[in-house]
Short mmCIF file of C-alpha atoms and ligand atoms in Angstrom, two decimals:
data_model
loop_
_atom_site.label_atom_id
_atom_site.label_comp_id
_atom_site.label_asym_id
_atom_site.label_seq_id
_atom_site.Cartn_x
_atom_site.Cartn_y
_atom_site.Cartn_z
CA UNK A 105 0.00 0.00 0.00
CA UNK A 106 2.65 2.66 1.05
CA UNK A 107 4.77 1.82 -2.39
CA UNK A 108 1.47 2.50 -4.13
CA UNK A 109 1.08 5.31 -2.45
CA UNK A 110 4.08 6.82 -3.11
CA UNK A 111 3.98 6.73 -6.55
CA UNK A 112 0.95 8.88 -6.61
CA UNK A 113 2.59 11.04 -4.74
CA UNK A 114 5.90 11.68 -6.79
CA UNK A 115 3.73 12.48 -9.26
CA UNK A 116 1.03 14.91 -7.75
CA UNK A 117 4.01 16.37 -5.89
CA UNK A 118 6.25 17.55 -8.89
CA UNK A 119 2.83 18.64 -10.73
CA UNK A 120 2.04 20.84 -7.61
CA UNK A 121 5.30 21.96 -8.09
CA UNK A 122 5.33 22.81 -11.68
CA UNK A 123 1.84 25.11 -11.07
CA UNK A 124 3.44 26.80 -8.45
CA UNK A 125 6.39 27.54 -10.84
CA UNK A 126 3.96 28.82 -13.21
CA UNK A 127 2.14 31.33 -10.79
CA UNK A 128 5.25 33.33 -10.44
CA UNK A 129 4.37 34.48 -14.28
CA UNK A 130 0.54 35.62 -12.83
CA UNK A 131 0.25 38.46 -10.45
CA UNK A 132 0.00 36.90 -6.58
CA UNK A 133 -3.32 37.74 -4.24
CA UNK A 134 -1.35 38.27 -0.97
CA UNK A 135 -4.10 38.62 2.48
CA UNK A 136 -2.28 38.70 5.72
CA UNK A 137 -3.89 36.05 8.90
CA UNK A 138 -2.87 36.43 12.48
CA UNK A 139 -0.12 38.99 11.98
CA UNK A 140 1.61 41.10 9.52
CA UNK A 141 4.12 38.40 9.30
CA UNK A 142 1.59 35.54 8.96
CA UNK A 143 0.92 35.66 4.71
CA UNK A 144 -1.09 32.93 2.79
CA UNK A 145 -1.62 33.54 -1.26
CA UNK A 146 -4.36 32.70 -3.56
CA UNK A 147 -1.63 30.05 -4.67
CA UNK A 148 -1.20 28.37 -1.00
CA UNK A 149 -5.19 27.81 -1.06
CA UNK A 150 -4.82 26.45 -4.81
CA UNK A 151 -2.49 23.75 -3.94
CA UNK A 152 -4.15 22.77 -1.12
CA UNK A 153 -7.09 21.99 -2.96
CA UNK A 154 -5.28 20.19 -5.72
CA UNK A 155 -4.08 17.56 -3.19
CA UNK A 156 -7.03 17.15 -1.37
CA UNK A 157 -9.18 16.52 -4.89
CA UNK A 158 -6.25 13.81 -5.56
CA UNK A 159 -6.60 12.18 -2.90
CA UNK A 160 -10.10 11.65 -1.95
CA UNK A 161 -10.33 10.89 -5.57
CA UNK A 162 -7.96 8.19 -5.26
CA UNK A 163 -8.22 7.28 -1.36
CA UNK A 164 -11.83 8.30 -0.02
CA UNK A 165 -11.58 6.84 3.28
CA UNK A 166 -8.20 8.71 4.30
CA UNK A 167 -8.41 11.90 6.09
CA UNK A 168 -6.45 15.49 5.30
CA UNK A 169 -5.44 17.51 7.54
CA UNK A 170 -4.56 21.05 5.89
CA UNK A 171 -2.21 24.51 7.10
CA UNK A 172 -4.99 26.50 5.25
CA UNK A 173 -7.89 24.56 6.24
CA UNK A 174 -10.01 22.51 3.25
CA UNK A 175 -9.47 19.50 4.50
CA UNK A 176 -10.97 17.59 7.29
CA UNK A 177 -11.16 18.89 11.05
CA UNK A 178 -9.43 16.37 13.09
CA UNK A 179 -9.23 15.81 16.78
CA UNK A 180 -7.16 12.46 16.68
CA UNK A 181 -4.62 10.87 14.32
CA UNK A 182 -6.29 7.35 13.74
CA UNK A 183 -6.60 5.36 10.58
CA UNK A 184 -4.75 7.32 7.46
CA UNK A 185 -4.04 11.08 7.38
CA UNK A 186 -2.28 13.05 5.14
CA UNK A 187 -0.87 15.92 7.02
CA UNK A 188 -0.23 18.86 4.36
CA UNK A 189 1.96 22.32 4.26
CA UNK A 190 0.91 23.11 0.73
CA UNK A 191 3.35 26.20 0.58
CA UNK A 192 6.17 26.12 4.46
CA UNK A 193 7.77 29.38 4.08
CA UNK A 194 4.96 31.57 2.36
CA UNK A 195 7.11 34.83 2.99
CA UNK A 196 9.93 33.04 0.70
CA UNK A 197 7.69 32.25 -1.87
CA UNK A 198 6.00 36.01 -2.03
CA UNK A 199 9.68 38.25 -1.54
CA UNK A 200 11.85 35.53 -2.71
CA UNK A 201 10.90 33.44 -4.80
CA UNK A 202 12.87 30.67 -3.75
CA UNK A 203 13.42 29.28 0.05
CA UNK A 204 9.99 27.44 0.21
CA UNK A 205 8.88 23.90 0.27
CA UNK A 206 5.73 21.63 -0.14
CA UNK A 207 5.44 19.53 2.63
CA UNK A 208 3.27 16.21 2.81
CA UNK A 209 3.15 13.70 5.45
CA UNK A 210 1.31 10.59 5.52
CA UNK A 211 0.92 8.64 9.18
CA UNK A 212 -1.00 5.72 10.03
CA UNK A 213 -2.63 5.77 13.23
CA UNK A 214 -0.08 8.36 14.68
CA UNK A 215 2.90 7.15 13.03
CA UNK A 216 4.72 8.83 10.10
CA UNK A 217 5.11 6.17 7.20
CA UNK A 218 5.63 8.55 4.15
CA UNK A 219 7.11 12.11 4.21
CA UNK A 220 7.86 14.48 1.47
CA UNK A 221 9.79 17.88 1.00
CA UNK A 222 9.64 19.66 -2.62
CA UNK A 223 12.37 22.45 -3.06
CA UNK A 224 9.89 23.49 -5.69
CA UNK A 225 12.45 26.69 -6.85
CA UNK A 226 15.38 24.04 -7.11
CA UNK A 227 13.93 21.01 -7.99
CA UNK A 228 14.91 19.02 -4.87
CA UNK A 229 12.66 16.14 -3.68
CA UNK A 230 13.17 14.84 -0.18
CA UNK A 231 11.44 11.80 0.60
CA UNK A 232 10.85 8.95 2.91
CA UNK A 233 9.12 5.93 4.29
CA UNK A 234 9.64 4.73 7.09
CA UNK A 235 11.78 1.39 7.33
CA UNK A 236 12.91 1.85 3.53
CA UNK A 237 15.54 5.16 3.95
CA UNK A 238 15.39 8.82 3.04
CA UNK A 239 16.44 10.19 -0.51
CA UNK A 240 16.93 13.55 -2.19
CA UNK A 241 15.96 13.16 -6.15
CA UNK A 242 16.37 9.25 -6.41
CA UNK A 243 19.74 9.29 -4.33
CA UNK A 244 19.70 7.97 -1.11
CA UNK A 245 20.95 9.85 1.75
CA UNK A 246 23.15 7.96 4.45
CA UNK A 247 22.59 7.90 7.84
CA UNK A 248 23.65 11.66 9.95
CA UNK A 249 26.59 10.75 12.01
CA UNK A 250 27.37 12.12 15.89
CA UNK A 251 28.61 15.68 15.63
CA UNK A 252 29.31 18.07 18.25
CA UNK A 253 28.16 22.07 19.02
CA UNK A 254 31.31 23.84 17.92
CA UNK A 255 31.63 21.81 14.64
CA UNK A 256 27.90 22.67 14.08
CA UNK A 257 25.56 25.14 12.32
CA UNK A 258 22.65 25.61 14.13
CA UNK A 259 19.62 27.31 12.67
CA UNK A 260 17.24 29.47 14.55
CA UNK A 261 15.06 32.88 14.35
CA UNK A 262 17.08 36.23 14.87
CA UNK A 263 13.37 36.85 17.10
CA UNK A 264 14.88 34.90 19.66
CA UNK A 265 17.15 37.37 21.23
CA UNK A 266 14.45 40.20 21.46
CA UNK A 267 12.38 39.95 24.20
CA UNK A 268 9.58 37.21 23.42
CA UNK A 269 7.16 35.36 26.28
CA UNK A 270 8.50 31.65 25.47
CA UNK A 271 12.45 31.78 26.18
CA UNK A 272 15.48 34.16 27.92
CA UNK A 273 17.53 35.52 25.06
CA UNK A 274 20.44 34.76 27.84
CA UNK A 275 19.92 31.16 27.74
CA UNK A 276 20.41 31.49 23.82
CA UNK A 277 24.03 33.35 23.96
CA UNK A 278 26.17 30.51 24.84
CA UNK A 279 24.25 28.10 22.66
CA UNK A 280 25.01 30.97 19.09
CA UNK A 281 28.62 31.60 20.54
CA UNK A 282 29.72 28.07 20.64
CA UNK A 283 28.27 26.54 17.25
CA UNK A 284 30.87 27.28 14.27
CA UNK A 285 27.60 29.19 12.80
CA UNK A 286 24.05 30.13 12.82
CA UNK A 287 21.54 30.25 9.88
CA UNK A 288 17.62 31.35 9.31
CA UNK A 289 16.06 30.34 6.25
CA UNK A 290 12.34 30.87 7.18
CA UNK A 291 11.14 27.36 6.33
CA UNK A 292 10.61 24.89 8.75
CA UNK A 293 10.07 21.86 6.39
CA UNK A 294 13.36 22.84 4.11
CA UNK A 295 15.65 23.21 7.69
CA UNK A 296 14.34 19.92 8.41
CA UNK A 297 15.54 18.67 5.27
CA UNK A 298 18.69 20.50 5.44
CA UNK A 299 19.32 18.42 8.67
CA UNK A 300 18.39 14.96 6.73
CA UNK A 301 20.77 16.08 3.71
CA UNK A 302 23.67 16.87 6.58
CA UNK A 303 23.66 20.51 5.48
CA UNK A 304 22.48 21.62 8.61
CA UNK A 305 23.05 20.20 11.90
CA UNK A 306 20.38 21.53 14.54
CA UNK A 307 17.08 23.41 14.03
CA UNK A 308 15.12 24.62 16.94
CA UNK A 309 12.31 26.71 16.54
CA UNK A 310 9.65 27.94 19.62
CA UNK A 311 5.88 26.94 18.00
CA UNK A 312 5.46 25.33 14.65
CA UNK A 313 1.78 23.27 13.96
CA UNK A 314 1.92 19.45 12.68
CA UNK A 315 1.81 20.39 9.05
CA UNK A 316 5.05 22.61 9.89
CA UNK A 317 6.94 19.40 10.41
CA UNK A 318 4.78 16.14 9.48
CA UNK A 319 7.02 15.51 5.99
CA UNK A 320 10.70 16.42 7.54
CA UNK A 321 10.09 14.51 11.01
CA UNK A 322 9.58 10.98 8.74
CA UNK A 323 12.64 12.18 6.83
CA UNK A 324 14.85 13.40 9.33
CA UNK A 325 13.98 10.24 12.01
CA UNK A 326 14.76 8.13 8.62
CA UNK A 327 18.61 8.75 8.26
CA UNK A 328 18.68 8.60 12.56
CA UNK A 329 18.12 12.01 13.04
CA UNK A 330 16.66 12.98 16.64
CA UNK A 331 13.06 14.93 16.20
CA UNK A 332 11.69 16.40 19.90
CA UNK A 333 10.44 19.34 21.44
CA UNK A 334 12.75 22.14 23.13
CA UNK A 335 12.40 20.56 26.46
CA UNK A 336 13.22 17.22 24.62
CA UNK A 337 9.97 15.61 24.69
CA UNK A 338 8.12 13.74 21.31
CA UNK A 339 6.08 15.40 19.74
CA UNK A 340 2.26 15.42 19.24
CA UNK A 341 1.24 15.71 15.79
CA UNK A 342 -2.53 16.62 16.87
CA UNK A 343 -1.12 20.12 18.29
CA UNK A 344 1.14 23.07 18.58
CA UNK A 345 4.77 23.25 20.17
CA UNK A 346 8.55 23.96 20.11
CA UNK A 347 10.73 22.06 17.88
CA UNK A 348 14.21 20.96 18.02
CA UNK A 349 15.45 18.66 15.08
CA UNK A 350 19.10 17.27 15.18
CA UNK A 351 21.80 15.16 14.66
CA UNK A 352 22.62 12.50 17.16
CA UNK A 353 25.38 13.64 20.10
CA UNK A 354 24.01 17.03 19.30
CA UNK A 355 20.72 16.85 20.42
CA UNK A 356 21.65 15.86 24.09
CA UNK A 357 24.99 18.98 24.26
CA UNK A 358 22.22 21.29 22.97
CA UNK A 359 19.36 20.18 25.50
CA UNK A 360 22.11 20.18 28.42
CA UNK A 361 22.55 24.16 27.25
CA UNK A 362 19.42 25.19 27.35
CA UNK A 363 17.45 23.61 29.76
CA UNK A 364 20.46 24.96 32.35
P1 2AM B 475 4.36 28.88 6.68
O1 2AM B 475 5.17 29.66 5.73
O2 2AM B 475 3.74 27.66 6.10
O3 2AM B 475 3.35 29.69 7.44
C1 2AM B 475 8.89 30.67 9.16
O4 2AM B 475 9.89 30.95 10.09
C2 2AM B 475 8.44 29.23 9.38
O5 2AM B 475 7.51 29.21 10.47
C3 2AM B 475 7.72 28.67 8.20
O6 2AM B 475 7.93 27.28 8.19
C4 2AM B 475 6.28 29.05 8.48
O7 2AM B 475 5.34 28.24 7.80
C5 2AM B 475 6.22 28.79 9.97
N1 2AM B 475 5.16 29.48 10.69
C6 2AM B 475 4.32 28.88 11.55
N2 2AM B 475 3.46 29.76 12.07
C7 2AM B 475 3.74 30.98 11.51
C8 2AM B 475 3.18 32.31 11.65
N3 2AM B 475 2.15 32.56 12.46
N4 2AM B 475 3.73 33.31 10.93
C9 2AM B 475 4.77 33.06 10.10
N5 2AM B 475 5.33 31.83 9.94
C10 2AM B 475 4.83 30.80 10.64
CA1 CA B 476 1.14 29.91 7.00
CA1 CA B 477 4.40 25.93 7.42
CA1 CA B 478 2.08 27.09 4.71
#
């Protein structure tokens, strides 16, 4: 079922991808939602719908679970759900151009089997299922190996150091000055891959939803990656909450740090 599955899906994926490559040549409707940083297009609601008319066509008795909200309104992970970012990194797509992702994941009764990141601006395909390896276009990707802070590059949001109601900017400092460097790229689902691909080696980030991280978390746990909340609990893909994505070794030196 999952192989068949996943065919589908490396088709509807790079289709979704080639009409959002196309609506950079039409002029973008751009609303704001909870706050002036907090965009969704015309574009994120068309590709939305485009999976969910795929898949019910295809798989009526599954259940979608959408960012913007046309699929179904879930309260508990049982039986087959597709789990859906249809654009992760909206502000990318709408200054940039580049820097966003699709992001699908497909878990059965609570646990990830199938998850998929589309570099849609460079062509990159990050997928997984679980017991069968992640790959990136065809290739497989080998397992992440132990690394440790000051040989890493951590990503997180420059937001962090103001003054915010979730974490001390103080308990931050030592974490930025030890790692060999910090990076922000503004989507969750293309850090997570990052961290898959070995191009990153931490991401932490302080309240992402399950579409946020349903595709990178079957990735990233694929190649023995270490996917938890900031207090270094698993996550819940029913609600909201901190992330912190990472390489083995890593995860515990960063963890020690901040929960000091
Ligand atoms: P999105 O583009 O799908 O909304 C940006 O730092 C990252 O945080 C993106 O992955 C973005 O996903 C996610 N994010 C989650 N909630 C957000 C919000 N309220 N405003 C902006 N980005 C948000
Ligand atoms: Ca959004
Ligand atoms: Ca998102
Ligand atoms: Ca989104």
């Amino acid at each position: 079922m999952w192989n068949e599955i996943d065919q589908h899906m490396q088709h509807w994926i790079r289709e979704a991808g080639e009409r959002i490559r196309d609506a950079f040549q039409t002029k973008l409707k751009i609303e704001t939602k909870s706050s002036p940083s907090d965009l969704v297009t015309n574009v994120d609601r068309e590709i939305e719908q485009f999976f969910i008319e795929r898949i019910r066509r295809t798989y009526p008795t599954h259940r979608i679970l959408g960012e913007e909200g046309l699929g179904d309104t879930l309260e508990a992970l049982d039986g087959v759900v597709w789990i859906i970012d249809p654009i992760d990194g909206t502000m990318n797509f709408v200054h940039q151009q580049r820097h966003f992702a699709i992001s699908v994941g497909v878990f059965q009764d609570g646990v990830g089997m199938l998850g998929y990141i589309y570099d849609v601006a460079f062509d990159e395909l990050y997928y997984a299922q679980k017991g069968k390896g992640a790959f990136l276009n065809g290739t497989p990707l080998p397992p992440l190996e132990k690394t440790t802070l000051d040989r890493s590059i951590i990503s997180l949001n420059a937001t962090w150091v103001t003054e915010n109601r979730r974490i001390d900017p103080n308990v931050l400092a030592p974490l930025v000055k030890k790692a060999r460097g910090t990076r922000s790229y503004g989507s969750a689902a293309l850090e997570m891959a990052y961290i898959a691909a070995g191009k990153l080696d931490a991401y932490m980030t302080l309240r992402l939803s399950p579409w946020d991280i349903a595709g990178g978390m079957v990735i990233v746990q694929e190649v023995g990656g270490v996917v938890t909340n900031l207090y270094g609990e698993p996550l819940n893909m029913i609600e909201k909450s901190s992330v912190f994505v990472s390489k083995p070794g890593l995860h515990e030196e960063i963890l020690a740090i901040i929960q000091r």
